[in-house]
Amino acid sequence: MALTYYVLDVFTERPFGGNPLAVVLDADNLSDADMQTIAREFNLSETVFVLTPTSAGHTARIRIFTPSRELAFAGHPTLGAAVLLAELRAPLLNGERDAIIALEEEIGSVRVGVRLRSQAAAYGEFDAPKATETLERLSEPEEISAAVGLIPTEVGFENHKPTLLRGTNNFAFVPVANLEAMAKVKVAPQRWAQVFTARDVHGVYLYTRQSVRVQSAFHTRMFAPDLGVPEDPATGSAAAGFAYVVNEFDELPDGTHKRAIEQGIEMERPSTITLTMTVGRGKLETVRIGGHAIRVAEGTLIF
């Protein structure tokens, strides 16, 4: 069969930055094994397959695959697929158009607001699925630092300590002292397996308050070798979980708070994720992920 596919760079306004995403259209006749094979062929952090929705009120059903497994939810595939579907199905009127794209995912329905403007990269944002609000403290600083190629004094800053948040995807969040230490991060496979794989951690999100860009609140890196992703240049689902970390350690007052997060700089794929958090009575009420996406390639998949 011949299937149309597109490649988008997500969480960037410029081609060849951000996180690349393959989106395969009209994938209803593909089996699970077919989708996994195609995802391995693209060998990107995620590939999205677009199918007919089960509800007429939704735009599409999507399935998300890494090179090694299917995910129930992921941020940049959600945003990238929504932007592409908006561009294909909601043509510009007088140079602009806003659209709501309702995606059926394994975790349920996700609604993405997309803003289209001529001569500009599309922008989308969505409310992230709720995670457990309980952060587990990780109390093995020497083991954690060794697993990511650092020394214990390079892990932690201010009152921030390593934590684990369990949800649709389980992420460990590791604060790093500064940019110099962040540049040295490297997965140590044996230590990684003992510290993270044994806890069923899907990805490890390292962050520091120092940043390369003045507008960024945090500089981050994300590694998920157990998912077939050695390093990810932009991770929306991890950023959504990171909101719980920020609220916990920075003790955000009630109200709405916006933070720009930079990622992918060490990979030479700079990205920006906009994290918007609404806090009420000390608890996170909503977490919104936003960013730009731009098409960079299209073609036909012969399968």
PDB file of C-alpha atoms in Angstrom:
ATOM      1  CA  MET A   1       0.000   0.000   0.000  1.00  0.00           C
ATOM      2  CA  ALA A   2       1.044   3.627  -0.502  1.00  0.00           C
ATOM      3  CA  LEU A   3       0.582   6.000   2.420  1.00  0.00           C
ATOM      4  CA  THR A   4       1.249   9.737   2.603  1.00  0.00           C
ATOM      5  CA  TYR A   5       3.516  10.904   5.388  1.00  0.00           C
ATOM      6  CA  TYR A   6       4.819  14.239   6.633  1.00  0.00           C
ATOM      7  CA  VAL A   7       7.769  15.188   8.804  1.00  0.00           C
ATOM      8  CA  LEU A   8       7.405  18.142  11.146  1.00  0.00           C
ATOM      9  CA  ASP A   9       9.830  19.822  13.503  1.00  0.00           C
ATOM     10  CA  VAL A  10       7.984  20.456  16.752  1.00  0.00           C
ATOM     11  CA  PHE A  11       8.630  23.034  19.488  1.00  0.00           C
ATOM     12  CA  THR A  12      10.542  25.253  17.091  1.00  0.00           C
ATOM     13  CA  GLU A  13       9.754  28.083  14.687  1.00  0.00           C
ATOM     14  CA  ARG A  14      12.584  27.161  12.315  1.00  0.00           C
ATOM     15  CA  PRO A  15      13.223  24.065  10.204  1.00  0.00           C
ATOM     16  CA  PHE A  16      15.756  21.555  11.521  1.00  0.00           C
ATOM     17  CA  GLY A  17      15.350  22.566  15.138  1.00  0.00           C
ATOM     18  CA  GLY A  18      13.062  21.129  17.797  1.00  0.00           C
ATOM     19  CA  ASN A  19      11.936  17.516  17.785  1.00  0.00           C
ATOM     20  CA  PRO A  20      11.324  15.829  14.409  1.00  0.00           C
ATOM     21  CA  LEU A  21       8.086  13.878  14.076  1.00  0.00           C
ATOM     22  CA  ALA A  22       6.813  11.590  11.322  1.00  0.00           C
ATOM     23  CA  VAL A  23       3.024  11.541  10.772  1.00  0.00           C
ATOM     24  CA  VAL A  24       1.543   8.779   8.610  1.00  0.00           C
ATOM     25  CA  LEU A  25      -1.973   9.441   7.299  1.00  0.00           C
ATOM     26  CA  ASP A  26      -4.814   6.982   6.530  1.00  0.00           C
ATOM     27  CA  ALA A  27      -3.245   4.245   8.660  1.00  0.00           C
ATOM     28  CA  ASP A  28      -6.435   2.261   9.433  1.00  0.00           C
ATOM     29  CA  ASN A  29      -5.281  -0.824   7.533  1.00  0.00           C
ATOM     30  CA  LEU A  30      -1.933  -1.102   9.300  1.00  0.00           C
ATOM     31  CA  SER A  31      -1.462  -3.737  11.993  1.00  0.00           C
ATOM     32  CA  ASP A  32       0.300  -3.068  15.285  1.00  0.00           C
ATOM     33  CA  ALA A  33       3.368  -4.839  13.922  1.00  0.00           C
ATOM     34  CA  ASP A  34       3.242  -2.723  10.748  1.00  0.00           C
ATOM     35  CA  MET A  35       3.206   0.481  12.782  1.00  0.00           C
ATOM     36  CA  GLN A  36       6.110  -0.634  14.930  1.00  0.00           C
ATOM     37  CA  THR A  37       8.116  -1.595  11.831  1.00  0.00           C
ATOM     38  CA  ILE A  38       7.484   1.781  10.213  1.00  0.00           C
ATOM     39  CA  ALA A  39       8.426   3.615  13.415  1.00  0.00           C
ATOM     40  CA  ARG A  40      11.721   1.722  13.484  1.00  0.00           C
ATOM     41  CA  GLU A  41      12.279   2.671   9.842  1.00  0.00           C
ATOM     42  CA  PHE A  42      11.803   6.383  10.526  1.00  0.00           C
ATOM     43  CA  ASN A  43      13.910   5.951  13.699  1.00  0.00           C
ATOM     44  CA  LEU A  44      12.683   9.224  15.187  1.00  0.00           C
ATOM     45  CA  SER A  45      11.804   9.559  18.851  1.00  0.00           C
ATOM     46  CA  GLU A  46       8.129   9.128  17.874  1.00  0.00           C
ATOM     47  CA  THR A  47       6.018   8.385  14.806  1.00  0.00           C
ATOM     48  CA  VAL A  48       2.277   9.124  14.730  1.00  0.00           C
ATOM     49  CA  PHE A  49      -0.299   7.107  12.801  1.00  0.00           C
ATOM     50  CA  VAL A  50      -3.566   8.880  11.960  1.00  0.00           C
ATOM     51  CA  LEU A  51      -6.722   6.781  11.876  1.00  0.00           C
ATOM     52  CA  THR A  52     -10.472   7.354  11.534  1.00  0.00           C
ATOM     53  CA  PRO A  53     -11.925   8.532  14.868  1.00  0.00           C
ATOM     54  CA  THR A  54     -14.409   6.346  16.709  1.00  0.00           C
ATOM     55  CA  SER A  55     -16.534   9.430  17.493  1.00  0.00           C
ATOM     56  CA  ALA A  56     -17.830  11.725  14.761  1.00  0.00           C
ATOM     57  CA  GLY A  57     -17.161  14.687  17.034  1.00  0.00           C
ATOM     58  CA  HIS A  58     -13.419  14.102  17.010  1.00  0.00           C
ATOM     59  CA  THR A  59     -10.911  15.043  14.320  1.00  0.00           C
ATOM     60  CA  ALA A  60      -8.889  11.821  14.278  1.00  0.00           C
ATOM     61  CA  ARG A  61      -7.605   8.902  16.302  1.00  0.00           C
ATOM     62  CA  ILE A  62      -3.844   8.703  16.647  1.00  0.00           C
ATOM     63  CA  ARG A  63      -1.394   6.068  17.807  1.00  0.00           C
ATOM     64  CA  ILE A  64       2.124   6.953  18.900  1.00  0.00           C
ATOM     65  CA  PHE A  65       5.168   4.706  18.542  1.00  0.00           C
ATOM     66  CA  THR A  66       8.814   5.077  19.522  1.00  0.00           C
ATOM     67  CA  PRO A  67      11.318   2.869  17.652  1.00  0.00           C
ATOM     68  CA  SER A  68      10.727   0.185  20.293  1.00  0.00           C
ATOM     69  CA  ARG A  69       7.180   0.468  21.698  1.00  0.00           C
ATOM     70  CA  GLU A  70       3.791   2.192  21.648  1.00  0.00           C
ATOM     71  CA  LEU A  71       3.028   5.110  23.985  1.00  0.00           C
ATOM     72  CA  ALA A  72      -0.385   5.998  25.376  1.00  0.00           C
ATOM     73  CA  PHE A  73       0.474   9.713  25.215  1.00  0.00           C
ATOM     74  CA  ALA A  74       3.345  11.991  24.255  1.00  0.00           C
ATOM     75  CA  GLY A  75       3.571  15.751  23.944  1.00  0.00           C
ATOM     76  CA  HIS A  76       5.336  16.575  20.696  1.00  0.00           C
ATOM     77  CA  PRO A  77       3.379  13.909  18.708  1.00  0.00           C
ATOM     78  CA  THR A  78       0.113  15.370  20.037  1.00  0.00           C
ATOM     79  CA  LEU A  79       1.098  18.916  19.129  1.00  0.00           C
ATOM     80  CA  GLY A  80       2.672  18.044  15.773  1.00  0.00           C
ATOM     81  CA  ALA A  81      -0.216  15.846  14.600  1.00  0.00           C
ATOM     82  CA  ALA A  82      -2.749  18.520  15.567  1.00  0.00           C
ATOM     83  CA  VAL A  83      -0.857  21.253  13.719  1.00  0.00           C
ATOM     84  CA  LEU A  84      -0.607  19.108  10.588  1.00  0.00           C
ATOM     85  CA  LEU A  85      -4.311  18.188  10.628  1.00  0.00           C
ATOM     86  CA  ALA A  86      -5.262  21.823  11.154  1.00  0.00           C
ATOM     87  CA  GLU A  87      -3.145  22.888   8.195  1.00  0.00           C
ATOM     88  CA  LEU A  88      -4.576  20.165   5.949  1.00  0.00           C
ATOM     89  CA  ARG A  89      -8.213  20.550   6.992  1.00  0.00           C
ATOM     90  CA  ALA A  90      -8.561  24.197   8.017  1.00  0.00           C
ATOM     91  CA  PRO A  91      -7.286  26.415   5.184  1.00  0.00           C
ATOM     92  CA  LEU A  92      -6.373  29.996   5.950  1.00  0.00           C
ATOM     93  CA  LEU A  93      -9.038  32.676   5.649  1.00  0.00           C
ATOM     94  CA  ASN A  94      -7.604  36.174   5.058  1.00  0.00           C
ATOM     95  CA  GLY A  95      -4.214  34.847   6.073  1.00  0.00           C
ATOM     96  CA  GLU A  96      -5.183  33.336   9.408  1.00  0.00           C
ATOM     97  CA  ARG A  97      -7.253  30.621  11.026  1.00  0.00           C
ATOM     98  CA  ASP A  98      -7.781  29.177  14.497  1.00  0.00           C
ATOM     99  CA  ALA A  99      -8.857  25.567  14.929  1.00  0.00           C
ATOM    100  CA  ILE A 100      -9.642  23.085  17.680  1.00  0.00           C
ATOM    101  CA  ILE A 101      -8.317  19.606  16.874  1.00  0.00           C
ATOM    102  CA  ALA A 102      -9.794  16.800  18.985  1.00  0.00           C
ATOM    103  CA  LEU A 103      -7.523  13.757  19.036  1.00  0.00           C
ATOM    104  CA  GLU A 104      -8.442  10.327  20.335  1.00  0.00           C
ATOM    105  CA  GLU A 105      -5.384   8.855  22.060  1.00  0.00           C
ATOM    106  CA  GLU A 106      -4.854   5.756  24.155  1.00  0.00           C
ATOM    107  CA  ILE A 107      -5.266   7.864  27.313  1.00  0.00           C
ATOM    108  CA  GLY A 108      -8.500   9.483  26.034  1.00  0.00           C
ATOM    109  CA  SER A 109      -9.442  12.611  24.123  1.00  0.00           C
ATOM    110  CA  VAL A 110      -7.000  15.523  23.911  1.00  0.00           C
ATOM    111  CA  ARG A 111      -8.126  18.880  22.506  1.00  0.00           C
ATOM    112  CA  VAL A 112      -5.444  21.024  20.892  1.00  0.00           C
ATOM    113  CA  GLY A 113      -5.933  24.673  20.040  1.00  0.00           C
ATOM    114  CA  VAL A 114      -4.025  25.593  16.865  1.00  0.00           C
ATOM    115  CA  ARG A 115      -3.271  29.102  15.597  1.00  0.00           C
ATOM    116  CA  LEU A 116      -2.413  29.368  11.897  1.00  0.00           C
ATOM    117  CA  ARG A 117      -0.936  32.522  10.395  1.00  0.00           C
ATOM    118  CA  SER A 118       0.536  33.086   6.950  1.00  0.00           C
ATOM    119  CA  GLN A 119       4.318  33.512   6.849  1.00  0.00           C
ATOM    120  CA  ALA A 120       4.653  32.151  10.392  1.00  0.00           C
ATOM    121  CA  ALA A 121       5.057  28.790  12.056  1.00  0.00           C
ATOM    122  CA  ALA A 122       1.839  27.343  13.426  1.00  0.00           C
ATOM    123  CA  TYR A 123       1.339  27.433  17.192  1.00  0.00           C
ATOM    124  CA  GLY A 124      -0.560  24.888  19.249  1.00  0.00           C
ATOM    125  CA  GLU A 125      -1.340  24.256  22.899  1.00  0.00           C
ATOM    126  CA  PHE A 126      -3.200  21.656  24.915  1.00  0.00           C
ATOM    127  CA  ASP A 127      -4.085  20.819  28.498  1.00  0.00           C
ATOM    128  CA  ALA A 128      -1.916  17.915  29.630  1.00  0.00           C
ATOM    129  CA  PRO A 129      -3.510  14.797  31.117  1.00  0.00           C
ATOM    130  CA  LYS A 130      -3.459  14.886  34.897  1.00  0.00           C
ATOM    131  CA  ALA A 131      -0.752  12.909  36.669  1.00  0.00           C
ATOM    132  CA  THR A 132      -0.631  11.758  40.242  1.00  0.00           C
ATOM    133  CA  GLU A 133       0.159  14.728  42.446  1.00  0.00           C
ATOM    134  CA  THR A 134       2.511  12.696  44.642  1.00  0.00           C
ATOM    135  CA  LEU A 135       6.190  13.185  43.944  1.00  0.00           C
ATOM    136  CA  GLU A 136       8.392  10.385  45.222  1.00  0.00           C
ATOM    137  CA  ARG A 137      11.732  11.549  46.550  1.00  0.00           C
ATOM    138  CA  LEU A 138      14.765   9.684  45.182  1.00  0.00           C
ATOM    139  CA  SER A 139      17.242   9.448  48.017  1.00  0.00           C
ATOM    140  CA  GLU A 140      20.311   7.882  46.397  1.00  0.00           C
ATOM    141  CA  PRO A 141      22.353  10.903  45.226  1.00  0.00           C
ATOM    142  CA  GLU A 142      25.532   8.931  44.571  1.00  0.00           C
ATOM    143  CA  GLU A 143      23.750   6.267  42.507  1.00  0.00           C
ATOM    144  CA  ILE A 144      21.694   8.839  40.597  1.00  0.00           C
ATOM    145  CA  SER A 145      24.699  11.018  39.784  1.00  0.00           C
ATOM    146  CA  ALA A 146      26.708   7.990  38.639  1.00  0.00           C
ATOM    147  CA  ALA A 147      23.851   6.862  36.365  1.00  0.00           C
ATOM    148  CA  VAL A 148      23.998  10.181  34.472  1.00  0.00           C
ATOM    149  CA  GLY A 149      27.780  10.606  34.460  1.00  0.00           C
ATOM    150  CA  LEU A 150      28.006  13.272  37.172  1.00  0.00           C
ATOM    151  CA  ILE A 151      29.399  13.540  40.684  1.00  0.00           C
ATOM    152  CA  PRO A 152      27.051  13.942  43.700  1.00  0.00           C
ATOM    153  CA  THR A 153      27.815  17.653  44.169  1.00  0.00           C
ATOM    154  CA  GLU A 154      26.567  18.328  40.623  1.00  0.00           C
ATOM    155  CA  VAL A 155      23.098  16.944  41.396  1.00  0.00           C
ATOM    156  CA  GLY A 156      20.679  19.324  43.115  1.00  0.00           C
ATOM    157  CA  PHE A 157      20.451  23.080  43.511  1.00  0.00           C
ATOM    158  CA  GLU A 158      18.702  25.364  46.012  1.00  0.00           C
ATOM    159  CA  ASN A 159      16.017  23.142  47.602  1.00  0.00           C
ATOM    160  CA  HIS A 160      15.512  20.998  44.462  1.00  0.00           C
ATOM    161  CA  LYS A 161      16.161  17.272  44.908  1.00  0.00           C
ATOM    162  CA  PRO A 162      15.683  14.278  42.543  1.00  0.00           C
ATOM    163  CA  THR A 163      12.089  13.071  42.323  1.00  0.00           C
ATOM    164  CA  LEU A 164       9.928  10.547  40.489  1.00  0.00           C
ATOM    165  CA  LEU A 165       6.434  11.226  39.128  1.00  0.00           C
ATOM    166  CA  ARG A 166       4.314   8.287  38.046  1.00  0.00           C
ATOM    167  CA  GLY A 167       1.620   8.748  35.415  1.00  0.00           C
ATOM    168  CA  THR A 168       0.941   7.733  31.838  1.00  0.00           C
ATOM    169  CA  ASN A 169       4.715   7.966  31.421  1.00  0.00           C
ATOM    170  CA  ASN A 170       6.950   7.650  34.493  1.00  0.00           C
ATOM    171  CA  PHE A 171       9.607  10.366  34.620  1.00  0.00           C
ATOM    172  CA  ALA A 172      12.470  10.914  37.028  1.00  0.00           C
ATOM    173  CA  PHE A 173      13.376  14.582  37.469  1.00  0.00           C
ATOM    174  CA  VAL A 174      16.995  15.304  38.320  1.00  0.00           C
ATOM    175  CA  PRO A 175      18.099  18.874  39.170  1.00  0.00           C
ATOM    176  CA  VAL A 176      21.600  19.703  37.959  1.00  0.00           C
ATOM    177  CA  ALA A 177      23.750  22.417  39.491  1.00  0.00           C
ATOM    178  CA  ASN A 178      24.657  24.385  36.373  1.00  0.00           C
ATOM    179  CA  LEU A 179      25.105  24.395  32.601  1.00  0.00           C
ATOM    180  CA  GLU A 180      28.670  23.138  32.851  1.00  0.00           C
ATOM    181  CA  ALA A 181      27.487  19.984  34.604  1.00  0.00           C
ATOM    182  CA  MET A 182      24.541  19.634  32.240  1.00  0.00           C
ATOM    183  CA  ALA A 183      26.918  19.506  29.269  1.00  0.00           C
ATOM    184  CA  LYS A 184      28.691  16.496  30.822  1.00  0.00           C
ATOM    185  CA  VAL A 185      25.591  14.335  31.285  1.00  0.00           C
ATOM    186  CA  LYS A 186      25.980  10.857  29.793  1.00  0.00           C
ATOM    187  CA  VAL A 187      24.049   7.631  30.357  1.00  0.00           C
ATOM    188  CA  ALA A 188      26.006   4.953  32.236  1.00  0.00           C
ATOM    189  CA  PRO A 189      24.067   1.825  31.154  1.00  0.00           C
ATOM    190  CA  GLN A 190      24.716  -0.476  34.122  1.00  0.00           C
ATOM    191  CA  ARG A 191      24.082   2.190  36.764  1.00  0.00           C
ATOM    192  CA  TRP A 192      21.088   3.448  34.757  1.00  0.00           C
ATOM    193  CA  ALA A 193      19.497  -0.004  34.807  1.00  0.00           C
ATOM    194  CA  GLN A 194      19.952  -0.280  38.561  1.00  0.00           C
ATOM    195  CA  VAL A 195      18.614   3.178  39.390  1.00  0.00           C
ATOM    196  CA  PHE A 196      15.992   3.883  36.738  1.00  0.00           C
ATOM    197  CA  THR A 197      15.047   0.790  34.711  1.00  0.00           C
ATOM    198  CA  ALA A 198      14.428  -1.157  37.914  1.00  0.00           C
ATOM    199  CA  ARG A 199      11.895   1.510  38.955  1.00  0.00           C
ATOM    200  CA  ASP A 200      10.088   1.347  35.593  1.00  0.00           C
ATOM    201  CA  VAL A 201      11.206   4.888  34.777  1.00  0.00           C
ATOM    202  CA  HIS A 202      10.422   5.712  31.144  1.00  0.00           C
ATOM    203  CA  GLY A 203      12.616   8.784  30.901  1.00  0.00           C
ATOM    204  CA  VAL A 204      14.963  10.924  32.974  1.00  0.00           C
ATOM    205  CA  TYR A 205      14.494  14.688  32.724  1.00  0.00           C
ATOM    206  CA  LEU A 206      17.468  16.732  33.893  1.00  0.00           C
ATOM    207  CA  TYR A 207      17.064  20.438  34.518  1.00  0.00           C
ATOM    208  CA  THR A 208      18.941  23.478  35.732  1.00  0.00           C
ATOM    209  CA  ARG A 209      17.847  27.022  36.376  1.00  0.00           C
ATOM    210  CA  GLN A 210      20.803  28.353  34.397  1.00  0.00           C
ATOM    211  CA  SER A 211      19.899  28.824  30.734  1.00  0.00           C
ATOM    212  CA  VAL A 212      21.467  29.679  27.397  1.00  0.00           C
ATOM    213  CA  ARG A 213      18.616  31.973  26.360  1.00  0.00           C
ATOM    214  CA  VAL A 214      17.677  34.908  28.565  1.00  0.00           C
ATOM    215  CA  GLN A 215      13.946  34.242  28.088  1.00  0.00           C
ATOM    216  CA  SER A 216      14.178  30.657  29.344  1.00  0.00           C
ATOM    217  CA  ALA A 217      13.367  29.770  32.949  1.00  0.00           C
ATOM    218  CA  PHE A 218      14.978  26.299  32.762  1.00  0.00           C
ATOM    219  CA  HIS A 219      17.477  24.435  30.610  1.00  0.00           C
ATOM    220  CA  THR A 220      16.666  20.728  30.241  1.00  0.00           C
ATOM    221  CA  ARG A 221      17.749  17.416  28.720  1.00  0.00           C
ATOM    222  CA  MET A 222      15.765  14.162  28.525  1.00  0.00           C
ATOM    223  CA  PHE A 223      17.081  10.614  28.081  1.00  0.00           C
ATOM    224  CA  ALA A 224      14.914   7.529  27.487  1.00  0.00           C
ATOM    225  CA  PRO A 225      17.181   4.671  26.339  1.00  0.00           C
ATOM    226  CA  ASP A 226      14.671   2.033  27.476  1.00  0.00           C
ATOM    227  CA  LEU A 227      12.199   3.464  24.929  1.00  0.00           C
ATOM    228  CA  GLY A 228      14.785   3.454  22.142  1.00  0.00           C
ATOM    229  CA  VAL A 229      15.372   7.212  22.510  1.00  0.00           C
ATOM    230  CA  PRO A 230      19.023   7.904  23.491  1.00  0.00           C
ATOM    231  CA  GLU A 231      18.204  11.618  23.933  1.00  0.00           C
ATOM    232  CA  ASP A 232      15.108  13.638  23.061  1.00  0.00           C
ATOM    233  CA  PRO A 233      15.385  17.219  21.771  1.00  0.00           C
ATOM    234  CA  ALA A 234      11.965  18.321  23.125  1.00  0.00           C
ATOM    235  CA  THR A 235       9.650  16.406  25.455  1.00  0.00           C
ATOM    236  CA  GLY A 236       6.180  17.815  26.051  1.00  0.00           C
ATOM    237  CA  SER A 237       4.980  15.018  28.334  1.00  0.00           C
ATOM    238  CA  ALA A 238       8.045  15.400  30.580  1.00  0.00           C
ATOM    239  CA  ALA A 239       7.533  19.174  30.667  1.00  0.00           C
ATOM    240  CA  ALA A 240       3.953  18.558  31.800  1.00  0.00           C
ATOM    241  CA  GLY A 241       5.192  16.380  34.656  1.00  0.00           C
ATOM    242  CA  PHE A 242       7.859  18.955  35.442  1.00  0.00           C
ATOM    243  CA  ALA A 243       5.051  21.353  36.386  1.00  0.00           C
ATOM    244  CA  TYR A 244       4.531  19.295  39.545  1.00  0.00           C
ATOM    245  CA  VAL A 245       8.231  19.619  40.361  1.00  0.00           C
ATOM    246  CA  VAL A 246       8.192  23.396  39.864  1.00  0.00           C
ATOM    247  CA  ASN A 247       5.086  23.786  41.999  1.00  0.00           C
ATOM    248  CA  GLU A 248       6.533  21.575  44.740  1.00  0.00           C
ATOM    249  CA  PHE A 249       9.972  23.147  45.112  1.00  0.00           C
ATOM    250  CA  ASP A 250       9.296  26.739  44.012  1.00  0.00           C
ATOM    251  CA  GLU A 251       6.065  26.906  46.062  1.00  0.00           C
ATOM    252  CA  LEU A 252       4.107  28.790  43.417  1.00  0.00           C
ATOM    253  CA  PRO A 253       1.412  31.138  44.730  1.00  0.00           C
ATOM    254  CA  ASP A 254      -2.158  30.730  43.536  1.00  0.00           C
ATOM    255  CA  GLY A 255      -2.687  32.046  40.020  1.00  0.00           C
ATOM    256  CA  THR A 256      -1.336  31.422  36.528  1.00  0.00           C
ATOM    257  CA  HIS A 257       2.372  31.005  35.897  1.00  0.00           C
ATOM    258  CA  LYS A 258       4.167  30.701  32.561  1.00  0.00           C
ATOM    259  CA  ARG A 259       7.670  29.336  32.066  1.00  0.00           C
ATOM    260  CA  ALA A 260       9.742  28.940  28.896  1.00  0.00           C
ATOM    261  CA  ILE A 261      11.789  25.730  28.835  1.00  0.00           C
ATOM    262  CA  GLU A 262      14.748  25.244  26.507  1.00  0.00           C
ATOM    263  CA  GLN A 263      15.843  21.771  25.428  1.00  0.00           C
ATOM    264  CA  GLY A 264      17.828  20.102  22.645  1.00  0.00           C
ATOM    265  CA  ILE A 265      20.633  22.656  22.629  1.00  0.00           C
ATOM    266  CA  GLU A 266      23.364  20.063  23.233  1.00  0.00           C
ATOM    267  CA  MET A 267      21.924  18.090  20.280  1.00  0.00           C
ATOM    268  CA  GLU A 268      22.020  21.193  18.042  1.00  0.00           C
ATOM    269  CA  ARG A 269      18.226  20.986  17.781  1.00  0.00           C
ATOM    270  CA  PRO A 270      17.193  23.926  19.984  1.00  0.00           C
ATOM    271  CA  SER A 271      13.582  23.865  21.114  1.00  0.00           C
ATOM    272  CA  THR A 272      11.246  25.940  23.268  1.00  0.00           C
ATOM    273  CA  ILE A 273       8.308  24.561  25.224  1.00  0.00           C
ATOM    274  CA  THR A 274       5.883  26.957  26.877  1.00  0.00           C
ATOM    275  CA  LEU A 275       4.651  25.586  30.203  1.00  0.00           C
ATOM    276  CA  THR A 276       1.592  27.295  31.703  1.00  0.00           C
ATOM    277  CA  MET A 277       0.499  26.293  35.202  1.00  0.00           C
ATOM    278  CA  THR A 278      -2.646  27.304  37.075  1.00  0.00           C
ATOM    279  CA  VAL A 279      -2.396  26.882  40.839  1.00  0.00           C
ATOM    280  CA  GLY A 280      -5.277  26.967  43.333  1.00  0.00           C
ATOM    281  CA  ARG A 281      -4.883  26.402  47.083  1.00  0.00           C
ATOM    282  CA  GLY A 282      -1.351  25.242  46.467  1.00  0.00           C
ATOM    283  CA  LYS A 283      -2.396  22.504  44.029  1.00  0.00           C
ATOM    284  CA  LEU A 284      -1.935  22.386  40.270  1.00  0.00           C
ATOM    285  CA  GLU A 285      -5.333  22.794  38.643  1.00  0.00           C
ATOM    286  CA  THR A 286      -4.268  22.794  34.993  1.00  0.00           C
ATOM    287  CA  VAL A 287      -1.031  22.270  33.098  1.00  0.00           C
ATOM    288  CA  ARG A 288      -0.852  23.528  29.533  1.00  0.00           C
ATOM    289  CA  ILE A 289       1.862  22.746  26.994  1.00  0.00           C
ATOM    290  CA  GLY A 290       2.425  25.032  24.022  1.00  0.00           C
ATOM    291  CA  GLY A 291       4.822  25.453  21.142  1.00  0.00           C
ATOM    292  CA  HIS A 292       5.359  25.962  17.437  1.00  0.00           C
ATOM    293  CA  ALA A 293       5.618  23.339  14.707  1.00  0.00           C
ATOM    294  CA  ILE A 294       6.659  23.512  11.089  1.00  0.00           C
ATOM    295  CA  ARG A 295       6.496  21.069   8.179  1.00  0.00           C
ATOM    296  CA  VAL A 296       9.876  20.154   6.677  1.00  0.00           C
ATOM    297  CA  ALA A 297       9.185  17.131   4.445  1.00  0.00           C
ATOM    298  CA  GLU A 298       6.473  15.002   2.876  1.00  0.00           C
ATOM    299  CA  GLY A 299       6.411  11.849   0.820  1.00  0.00           C
ATOM    300  CA  THR A 300       4.874   8.466   0.094  1.00  0.00           C
ATOM    301  CA  LEU A 301       5.519   5.380   2.153  1.00  0.00           C
ATOM    302  CA  ILE A 302       5.455   2.181   0.089  1.00  0.00           C
ATOM    303  CA  PHE A 303       4.443  -0.666   2.351  1.00  0.00           C
TER     304      PHE A 303
END
